[in-house]
Structures are given as structure tokens and as C-alpha cells.
Amino acid sequence: MRLLVLGGTWFVGHAVVTAAIDAGWEVTTFNRGTSDPFLEAVSSIRGDRTKPEDLARLAASGPWDAVVDTSGYVPSNTLAVTRALAPVAARYAFMSTLSVYQDWPVKPLSEQSEVLYCPPDAGPDYGTDTEDGPTRYGYQKAGCEAAAVASFGADRTTILRPGVVLGPREYVGRLPWWLRRVGAAGEVLAPGSPGRTIQPVDVRDLAAFTLQTISDQSSGAFNVCAPIGSSTFGELLARCADSTHADASFTWVPDDFLLAQGVRQWSELPLWRTFDGVWNVGTTAAQAAGLRTRPLEQTVRDTWRWLVDSGDIGNHDRAAEIGISPEKEAQVLAAWRRSGERSS
């Protein structure tokens, strides 16, 4: 199997390339060459996906059995990329997001839920950000999906819509932040209820499923998440304590109190969000197509091992948004204790 991966050096792309190499596939990566973790294991083509001359040079290096696009964010650019590659690639797998759904994160989702409208030739300014609903990022990814289908056709296109992706090399820093915070021991501010169900997917399971859809020629859109109810927030933090061997205690503070204290959802306490649809995503089509997800315990343990051995989320701009400060955490915990004293 000859595979072209657009991107392939960071988190999801790195996992896809690693899985393809392990499967014995012939892999080519296309990126700007700012990092090269695979050395001689792949054929590397350096170039910028926004430059027509680089796309022409890339297309001339084909053909491929499939393309996995992990770096498409602007519809007009994705349209240019897919038009260049459609004559020299049999299939196109686009790495999208749950953010393309009209009702995410407010309402529960299925793979038949309504998707945001964005034309396939839209520029980077299409779409708007709303506080509790659609984002420009979601609109843009929806337009990229449309661009892929416009060039390759529905039968040759696979759309992968992961939710929260965790595992080794996670540069956003959600699970790394919790591991480091719990590993520091002491009283830990825990959000909401320990019984809240969550659905993160391990990046290695996302990569394996991506390759399976290519091998099986599975077309259509797939929500790539762990099954509903497969794990809880309490289990996540308990596994963080187990992996770090930390003497940590968890103080679970209700959602409404955290919101009243001005704690930011999703960022200051990573993975905490109160909307009904965040962790209520149906994956029927993906499960039927062969998606299998490992236990959360394994994801947490392996991510901690990566952090200890060589882990570094680097200078990615999204990592700077993650985590509550020790001072604010202490203030919220103190306020929670005072509220208990007043009510007793």
C-alpha cells in the first residue's frame, strides 16, 4: 500500500505514519520540513501546501493508493490540494473534527447530525465564533470536508471526525497537564462529578482506524470517539494518580460553583465542559467499520511514560491556554470550603 500523509510530524499525523510503517506500507510525507522524526523510514517531500508549484511537484511524485490529510484547515486550500491529487491518488481520508456539527457541543450527536454549511472554496475568514455554539474552526473544517468530496467524490472520500484525542505526543497538553498536576500531589481541584462520562480517543486508535478505512475502502463520515459511557472523569484522574504514584486527594466541586468562580471550561480545567453534547457522541458507523478503542488506563499510563522519558509539548500556542494557576486553584478550593462552612 502506497500512502501519502499530508503533515505527519506532530501528533495525529505522527501516529498515522507510525502505524503505516509498522504495517509495512510505503509511506511518503509532505510538509515544510520543520521537523523530521522518521529519518529514513519514509520518503519525505518538502513543500508548502499553499504554493501551487509545490503541489504540482507533489502530484508528479505519485501515484498513491491513498492520501491522509492531517493538515487541512482552509477550504480553498484543501480544494486546491485535492484537485491536484485526485488524478494520482485512489482515495482521500480527511482528518476533520466534531466541531463541524451544527449542535456541537450543546446537544448529543450522531453521525447523521446536521453539519455546518461552508462552501468548498471558502477562504480563511468564512464563519464566525459563537460562545456556546459553532466556531470558525468548525465552519472551516466543514468546508474542507466539502472540498475533499468535490474533488474525489463521495465514494473515494473518508471523513474522520474525532473528538478529544489523547495519548503520547499530545501537544495541546490536556492530559499532560492533568498528569503533571496530579503528579505534584496534594489537594487537587476536580471539576463537577467523578461520575461524568467522557469519550476521549487514543491517538493510536484513531490512526489504526484511519488505516483500516483505507484498507477496507470505507467511505462516508465517522465519529471517532470512545463509546458513550466507556470511562468517567473520576477514572481519568484516578489513573493519573496511579500512573504518577502521587499522593493526591481530589476535591470535587460542582459545575455551578466553578462557573460562579470564573473557572474557564475546557482550558483552565482541561476536558471539563458542562454542555450535554460534549461527551454524548454516537459512533455507530465507526464501530461497525471496525473502530476499536483501548482502555483509558493504557492511554494515561503511556502518556505519562512518554512525558517521563522524552515528552515535550514544545512551544505550541494552544498549550499556553491549558491549566489553572496554582494561585487560582487554591482560591477556588478555599472558597468551596467556606461555602460548606456557611451551609453547615
CSV table of C-alpha atoms in Angstrom, one decimal:
chain,number,residue,atom,x,y,z
A,1,MET,CA,0.0,0.0,0.0
A,2,ARG,CA,1.4,3.4,-1.0
A,3,LEU,CA,0.3,6.1,1.4
A,4,LEU,CA,0.8,9.9,1.2
A,5,VAL,CA,0.4,11.7,4.5
A,6,LEU,CA,0.0,15.5,4.4
A,7,GLY,CA,1.6,16.6,7.7
A,8,GLY,CA,2.9,13.7,9.6
A,9,THR,CA,5.4,15.1,12.1
A,10,TRP,CA,3.2,16.2,15.1
A,11,PHE,CA,0.5,14.3,17.0
A,12,VAL,CA,-2.2,12.7,14.8
A,13,GLY,CA,0.0,12.7,11.7
A,14,HIS,CA,2.9,11.2,13.5
A,15,ALA,CA,0.6,8.4,14.8
A,16,VAL,CA,-0.7,7.7,11.3
A,17,VAL,CA,2.8,7.5,9.8
A,18,THR,CA,4.0,5.2,12.6
A,19,ALA,CA,1.1,2.9,12.2
A,20,ALA,CA,1.6,2.7,8.4
A,21,ILE,CA,5.3,2.0,8.8
A,22,ASP,CA,4.5,-0.8,11.3
A,23,ALA,CA,2.0,-2.2,8.8
A,24,GLY,CA,4.7,-2.4,6.1
A,25,TRP,CA,3.2,0.3,4.0
A,26,GLU,CA,5.3,2.5,1.7
A,27,VAL,CA,4.9,6.0,3.2
A,28,THR,CA,5.5,9.4,1.8
A,29,THR,CA,5.1,12.6,3.9
A,30,PHE,CA,4.6,16.1,2.6
A,31,ASN,CA,5.3,19.0,4.8
A,32,ARG,CA,7.5,22.0,5.2
A,33,GLY,CA,10.3,20.1,6.9
A,34,THR,CA,10.5,21.9,10.2
A,35,SER,CA,10.9,18.6,11.9
A,36,ASP,CA,11.7,15.1,10.6
A,37,PRO,CA,11.1,12.3,13.2
A,38,PHE,CA,11.2,9.4,10.8
A,39,LEU,CA,14.5,9.9,9.1
A,40,GLU,CA,15.0,7.0,6.5
A,41,ALA,CA,11.7,5.3,7.3
A,42,VAL,CA,9.6,7.3,4.9
A,43,SER,CA,10.1,9.2,1.6
A,44,SER,CA,9.9,12.9,2.6
A,45,ILE,CA,8.8,15.6,0.1
A,46,ARG,CA,9.4,19.1,1.3
A,47,GLY,CA,6.9,21.8,0.3
A,48,ASP,CA,4.2,24.2,1.3
A,49,ARG,CA,0.6,23.1,0.6
A,50,THR,CA,-0.4,26.7,-0.1
A,51,LYS,CA,2.0,27.0,-3.1
A,52,PRO,CA,0.8,25.8,-6.5
A,53,GLU,CA,4.3,24.9,-7.7
A,54,ASP,CA,4.8,22.7,-4.6
A,55,LEU,CA,1.5,20.9,-5.2
A,56,ALA,CA,2.4,20.3,-8.8
A,57,ARG,CA,5.7,18.8,-7.8
A,58,LEU,CA,4.0,16.7,-5.2
A,59,ALA,CA,1.4,15.3,-7.7
A,60,ALA,CA,4.2,14.4,-10.1
A,61,SER,CA,5.7,12.1,-7.4
A,62,GLY,CA,2.6,9.9,-7.3
A,63,PRO,CA,0.6,7.7,-7.7
A,64,TRP,CA,-0.6,6.7,-4.3
A,65,ASP,CA,-3.2,4.2,-3.1
A,66,ALA,CA,-4.5,6.8,-0.5
A,67,VAL,CA,-3.9,10.2,1.0
A,68,VAL,CA,-4.4,11.0,4.6
A,69,ASP,CA,-4.7,14.8,5.2
A,70,THR,CA,-3.9,15.8,8.7
A,71,SER,CA,-3.1,19.4,7.9
A,72,GLY,CA,-6.1,20.8,6.1
A,73,TYR,CA,-7.7,23.8,7.7
A,74,VAL,CA,-8.8,26.2,5.0
A,75,PRO,CA,-11.4,25.0,2.4
A,76,SER,CA,-9.9,26.9,-0.6
A,77,ASN,CA,-6.5,25.4,0.1
A,78,THR,CA,-7.9,21.9,0.7
A,79,LEU,CA,-9.8,22.3,-2.6
A,80,ALA,CA,-6.5,23.1,-4.4
A,81,VAL,CA,-4.8,20.2,-2.7
A,82,THR,CA,-7.5,17.7,-3.5
A,83,ARG,CA,-7.8,18.8,-7.1
A,84,ALA,CA,-4.0,18.3,-7.6
A,85,LEU,CA,-4.0,14.9,-6.0
A,86,ALA,CA,-7.3,13.4,-7.3
A,87,PRO,CA,-5.7,12.2,-10.6
A,88,VAL,CA,-2.8,10.5,-8.8
A,89,ALA,CA,-4.5,9.0,-5.6
A,90,ALA,CA,-7.2,6.4,-5.3
A,91,ARG,CA,-8.7,7.5,-2.0
A,92,TYR,CA,-8.6,10.6,0.3
A,93,ALA,CA,-9.0,10.4,4.1
A,94,PHE,CA,-9.6,13.8,5.7
A,95,MET,CA,-9.0,14.4,9.4
A,96,SER,CA,-11.8,16.6,10.5
A,97,THR,CA,-13.5,17.3,13.8
A,98,LEU,CA,-16.8,17.1,15.8
A,99,SER,CA,-16.8,20.9,15.6
A,100,VAL,CA,-18.3,20.6,12.1
A,101,TYR,CA,-21.7,19.7,13.6
A,102,GLN,CA,-24.3,22.5,14.0
A,103,ASP,CA,-25.2,21.4,17.5
A,104,TRP,CA,-21.8,20.5,19.0
A,105,PRO,CA,-21.2,20.8,21.9
A,106,VAL,CA,-24.7,21.7,23.1
A,107,LYS,CA,-26.7,18.6,22.0
A,108,PRO,CA,-26.0,14.9,21.7
A,109,LEU,CA,-24.7,13.9,18.3
A,110,SER,CA,-24.9,11.0,15.8
A,111,GLU,CA,-23.1,10.5,12.5
A,112,GLN,CA,-26.4,11.7,10.9
A,113,SER,CA,-26.4,15.1,12.7
A,114,GLU,CA,-26.6,18.3,10.7
A,115,VAL,CA,-23.2,19.7,9.6
A,116,LEU,CA,-22.4,23.4,9.3
A,117,TYR,CA,-22.6,24.8,5.8
A,118,CYS,CA,-19.3,26.1,4.3
A,119,PRO,CA,-18.6,26.3,0.6
A,120,PRO,CA,-15.6,24.2,-0.6
A,121,ASP,CA,-13.8,27.3,-2.0
A,122,ALA,CA,-14.2,29.4,1.2
A,123,GLY,CA,-11.3,31.5,2.4
A,124,PRO,CA,-9.9,31.6,5.9
A,125,ASP,CA,-12.3,34.3,7.1
A,126,TYR,CA,-15.5,32.3,6.4
A,127,GLY,CA,-17.6,31.5,9.5
A,128,THR,CA,-18.0,33.1,12.9
A,129,ASP,CA,-17.3,32.2,16.5
A,130,THR,CA,-20.1,31.9,19.0
A,131,GLU,CA,-19.8,31.5,22.7
A,132,ASP,CA,-21.6,28.2,23.1
A,133,GLY,CA,-22.0,27.0,19.6
A,134,PRO,CA,-20.4,26.9,16.1
A,135,THR,CA,-16.9,28.2,15.7
A,136,ARG,CA,-15.0,29.5,12.7
A,137,TYR,CA,-12.8,26.4,13.1
A,138,GLY,CA,-15.8,24.2,12.7
A,139,TYR,CA,-17.1,26.1,9.6
A,140,GLN,CA,-13.6,25.9,8.0
A,141,LYS,CA,-13.3,22.1,8.7
A,142,ALA,CA,-16.8,21.6,7.2
A,143,GLY,CA,-15.7,23.4,4.1
A,144,CYS,CA,-12.6,21.3,3.9
A,145,GLU,CA,-14.8,18.2,4.0
A,146,ALA,CA,-16.9,19.6,1.2
A,147,ALA,CA,-13.7,20.3,-0.8
A,148,ALA,CA,-12.5,16.7,-0.4
A,149,VAL,CA,-15.8,15.3,-1.7
A,150,ALA,CA,-15.9,17.8,-4.5
A,151,SER,CA,-12.6,16.6,-5.9
A,152,PHE,CA,-12.5,12.9,-5.1
A,153,GLY,CA,-16.2,12.1,-5.0
A,154,ALA,CA,-18.2,10.6,-2.1
A,155,ASP,CA,-17.1,7.0,-3.0
A,156,ARG,CA,-13.4,7.8,-2.8
A,157,THR,CA,-13.5,10.0,0.3
A,158,THR,CA,-13.4,9.1,4.0
A,159,ILE,CA,-14.2,11.8,6.6
A,160,LEU,CA,-12.8,11.2,10.1
A,161,ARG,CA,-14.4,13.3,12.9
A,162,PRO,CA,-12.5,12.7,16.2
A,163,GLY,CA,-13.5,14.5,19.4
A,164,VAL,CA,-10.8,14.8,22.0
A,165,VAL,CA,-7.7,12.9,21.1
A,166,LEU,CA,-5.3,11.9,23.8
A,167,GLY,CA,-2.1,9.9,24.0
A,168,PRO,CA,1.7,10.2,23.7
A,169,ARG,CA,3.0,13.3,21.9
A,170,GLU,CA,-0.2,15.3,22.7
A,171,TYR,CA,0.9,18.9,22.1
A,172,VAL,CA,-2.3,20.6,23.2
A,173,GLY,CA,-1.4,19.5,26.7
A,174,ARG,CA,-4.8,18.4,28.2
A,175,LEU,CA,-3.8,15.0,29.5
A,176,PRO,CA,-0.1,16.1,30.2
A,177,TRP,CA,-1.5,19.0,32.3
A,178,TRP,CA,-3.6,16.6,34.4
A,179,LEU,CA,-0.7,14.2,34.8
A,180,ARG,CA,1.7,16.9,35.9
A,181,ARG,CA,-0.9,18.4,38.3
A,182,VAL,CA,-1.9,15.2,39.9
A,183,GLY,CA,1.8,14.1,40.0
A,184,ALA,CA,2.5,17.2,42.1
A,185,ALA,CA,0.3,15.7,44.8
A,186,GLY,CA,-1.7,17.5,47.4
A,187,GLU,CA,-5.3,18.6,47.2
A,188,VAL,CA,-6.4,18.7,43.5
A,189,LEU,CA,-9.4,20.7,42.3
A,190,ALA,CA,-11.6,18.2,40.4
A,191,PRO,CA,-14.4,19.5,38.2
A,192,GLY,CA,-18.1,18.6,38.5
A,193,SER,CA,-18.8,14.9,39.3
A,194,PRO,CA,-16.4,11.9,39.2
A,195,GLY,CA,-19.2,10.0,37.5
A,196,ARG,CA,-19.4,12.3,34.5
A,197,THR,CA,-18.8,10.1,31.4
A,198,ILE,CA,-16.1,11.1,28.9
A,199,GLN,CA,-15.2,9.8,25.4
A,200,PRO,CA,-11.6,10.6,24.5
A,201,VAL,CA,-10.0,8.5,21.9
A,202,ASP,CA,-6.3,7.4,21.9
A,203,VAL,CA,-4.4,8.8,19.0
A,204,ARG,CA,-3.1,5.3,18.2
A,205,ASP,CA,-6.6,4.0,17.9
A,206,LEU,CA,-7.5,6.9,15.6
A,207,ALA,CA,-4.5,6.1,13.5
A,208,ALA,CA,-5.3,2.4,13.3
A,209,PHE,CA,-8.9,3.1,12.3
A,210,THR,CA,-7.8,5.6,9.7
A,211,LEU,CA,-5.7,2.9,8.0
A,212,GLN,CA,-8.5,0.3,8.3
A,213,THR,CA,-10.9,2.6,6.5
A,214,ILE,CA,-8.3,2.9,3.7
A,215,SER,CA,-7.7,-0.9,3.6
A,216,ASP,CA,-11.5,-1.6,3.6
A,217,GLN,CA,-12.3,1.3,1.2
A,218,SER,CA,-14.8,2.6,3.7
A,219,SER,CA,-16.4,5.8,2.5
A,220,GLY,CA,-18.5,8.4,4.4
A,221,ALA,CA,-18.2,10.2,7.7
A,222,PHE,CA,-17.2,8.6,11.0
A,223,ASN,CA,-17.3,10.0,14.6
A,224,VAL,CA,-14.1,8.7,16.1
A,225,CYS,CA,-14.6,8.6,19.9
A,226,ALA,CA,-14.6,6.0,22.6
A,227,PRO,CA,-18.1,4.5,23.2
A,228,ILE,CA,-20.5,6.5,25.3
A,229,GLY,CA,-20.1,5.6,28.9
A,230,SER,CA,-16.8,3.8,28.5
A,231,SER,CA,-15.0,5.8,31.1
A,232,THR,CA,-15.5,8.7,33.6
A,233,PHE,CA,-13.7,11.8,34.7
A,234,GLY,CA,-13.2,10.2,38.1
A,235,GLU,CA,-11.5,7.3,36.4
A,236,LEU,CA,-9.3,9.7,34.4
A,237,LEU,CA,-8.0,11.4,37.5
A,238,ALA,CA,-7.6,8.1,39.4
A,239,ARG,CA,-5.5,6.7,36.6
A,240,CYS,CA,-3.4,9.9,36.6
A,241,ALA,CA,-2.7,9.2,40.3
A,242,ASP,CA,-1.9,5.6,39.7
A,243,SER,CA,0.5,6.4,36.8
A,244,THR,CA,2.4,9.1,38.7
A,245,HIS,CA,2.3,7.3,42.0
A,246,ALA,CA,1.2,10.5,43.5
A,247,ASP,CA,-0.3,11.1,47.0
A,248,ALA,CA,-3.1,13.2,45.6
A,249,SER,CA,-6.6,13.8,47.0
A,250,PHE,CA,-9.4,15.1,44.8
A,251,THR,CA,-12.0,17.7,45.9
A,252,TRP,CA,-14.9,17.5,43.5
A,253,VAL,CA,-16.5,20.9,43.2
A,254,PRO,CA,-19.9,21.3,41.4
A,255,ASP,CA,-20.1,22.8,38.0
A,256,ASP,CA,-22.2,25.8,39.0
A,257,PHE,CA,-19.8,26.8,41.8
A,258,LEU,CA,-16.8,26.6,39.4
A,259,LEU,CA,-18.6,28.7,36.9
A,260,ALA,CA,-19.5,31.3,39.5
A,261,GLN,CA,-15.8,31.4,40.4
A,262,GLY,CA,-14.9,32.3,36.9
A,263,VAL,CA,-13.2,29.0,36.1
A,264,ARG,CA,-12.9,28.6,32.3
A,265,GLN,CA,-14.3,25.5,30.8
A,266,TRP,CA,-12.1,23.3,28.6
A,267,SER,CA,-8.9,25.3,29.3
A,268,GLU,CA,-8.3,26.0,33.0
A,269,LEU,CA,-9.6,22.6,33.9
A,270,PRO,CA,-8.9,20.6,30.8
A,271,LEU,CA,-11.6,18.3,29.4
A,272,TRP,CA,-14.2,19.8,31.8
A,273,ARG,CA,-17.2,21.2,29.9
A,274,THR,CA,-20.8,21.3,31.1
A,275,PHE,CA,-22.8,21.0,27.8
A,276,ASP,CA,-24.9,17.9,27.3
A,277,GLY,CA,-23.4,17.1,23.9
A,278,VAL,CA,-19.7,17.2,24.8
A,279,TRP,CA,-19.5,13.6,25.8
A,280,ASN,CA,-22.6,12.2,24.2
A,281,VAL,CA,-21.4,11.4,20.7
A,282,GLY,CA,-22.7,8.4,18.8
A,283,THR,CA,-20.2,6.3,17.0
A,284,THR,CA,-22.4,3.6,15.4
A,285,ALA,CA,-20.9,3.9,11.9
A,286,ALA,CA,-17.3,3.9,13.2
A,287,GLN,CA,-17.9,0.9,15.4
A,288,ALA,CA,-19.5,-1.0,12.5
A,289,ALA,CA,-16.5,-0.1,10.3
A,290,GLY,CA,-14.1,-1.6,12.9
A,291,LEU,CA,-13.2,1.2,15.3
A,292,ARG,CA,-11.7,-0.3,18.5
A,293,THR,CA,-10.6,1.7,21.5
A,294,ARG,CA,-8.2,0.8,24.2
A,295,PRO,CA,-8.9,1.3,27.9
A,296,LEU,CA,-8.3,4.8,29.2
A,297,GLU,CA,-5.9,3.4,31.7
A,298,GLN,CA,-3.5,2.5,29.0
A,299,THR,CA,-3.6,5.9,27.3
A,300,VAL,CA,-2.9,7.6,30.7
A,301,ARG,CA,-0.1,5.3,31.5
A,302,ASP,CA,1.6,5.5,28.2
A,303,THR,CA,1.3,9.3,28.1
A,304,TRP,CA,3.0,9.6,31.5
A,305,ARG,CA,5.8,7.2,30.3
A,306,TRP,CA,6.3,9.5,27.3
A,307,LEU,CA,6.4,12.6,29.5
A,308,VAL,CA,9.0,11.0,31.8
A,309,ASP,CA,11.1,9.6,29.0
A,310,SER,CA,11.2,12.3,26.4
A,311,GLY,CA,7.9,14.1,26.4
A,312,ASP,CA,7.7,17.7,25.5
A,313,ILE,CA,4.6,19.6,24.3
A,314,GLY,CA,7.0,22.1,22.9
A,315,ASN,CA,6.0,25.7,22.2
A,316,HIS,CA,2.7,25.0,20.5
A,317,ASP,CA,0.5,28.1,21.0
A,318,ARG,CA,-2.5,26.0,22.2
A,319,ALA,CA,-0.5,24.6,25.1
A,320,ALA,CA,-0.2,28.0,26.7
A,321,GLU,CA,-4.0,28.1,27.1
A,322,ILE,CA,-4.2,25.0,29.3
A,323,GLY,CA,-4.3,24.8,33.0
A,324,ILE,CA,-5.5,26.7,36.1
A,325,SER,CA,-2.8,28.6,38.0
A,326,PRO,CA,-1.9,27.2,41.5
A,327,GLU,CA,-3.0,30.5,43.0
A,328,LYS,CA,-6.4,30.4,41.4
A,329,GLU,CA,-6.9,26.7,42.2
A,330,ALA,CA,-6.1,27.4,45.9
A,331,GLN,CA,-8.6,30.4,45.9
A,332,VAL,CA,-11.4,28.2,44.4
A,333,LEU,CA,-10.7,25.4,46.9
A,334,ALA,CA,-10.7,27.9,49.8
A,335,ALA,CA,-14.0,29.4,48.6
A,336,TRP,CA,-15.6,26.0,48.3
A,337,ARG,CA,-14.6,25.2,51.9
A,338,ARG,CA,-16.0,28.5,53.1
A,339,SER,CA,-19.3,27.8,51.3
A,340,GLY,CA,-19.5,24.4,53.1
A,341,GLU,CA,-18.9,26.1,56.5
A,342,ARG,CA,-21.6,28.6,55.8
A,343,SER,CA,-24.2,26.0,54.9
A,344,SER,CA,-23.4,23.7,57.9
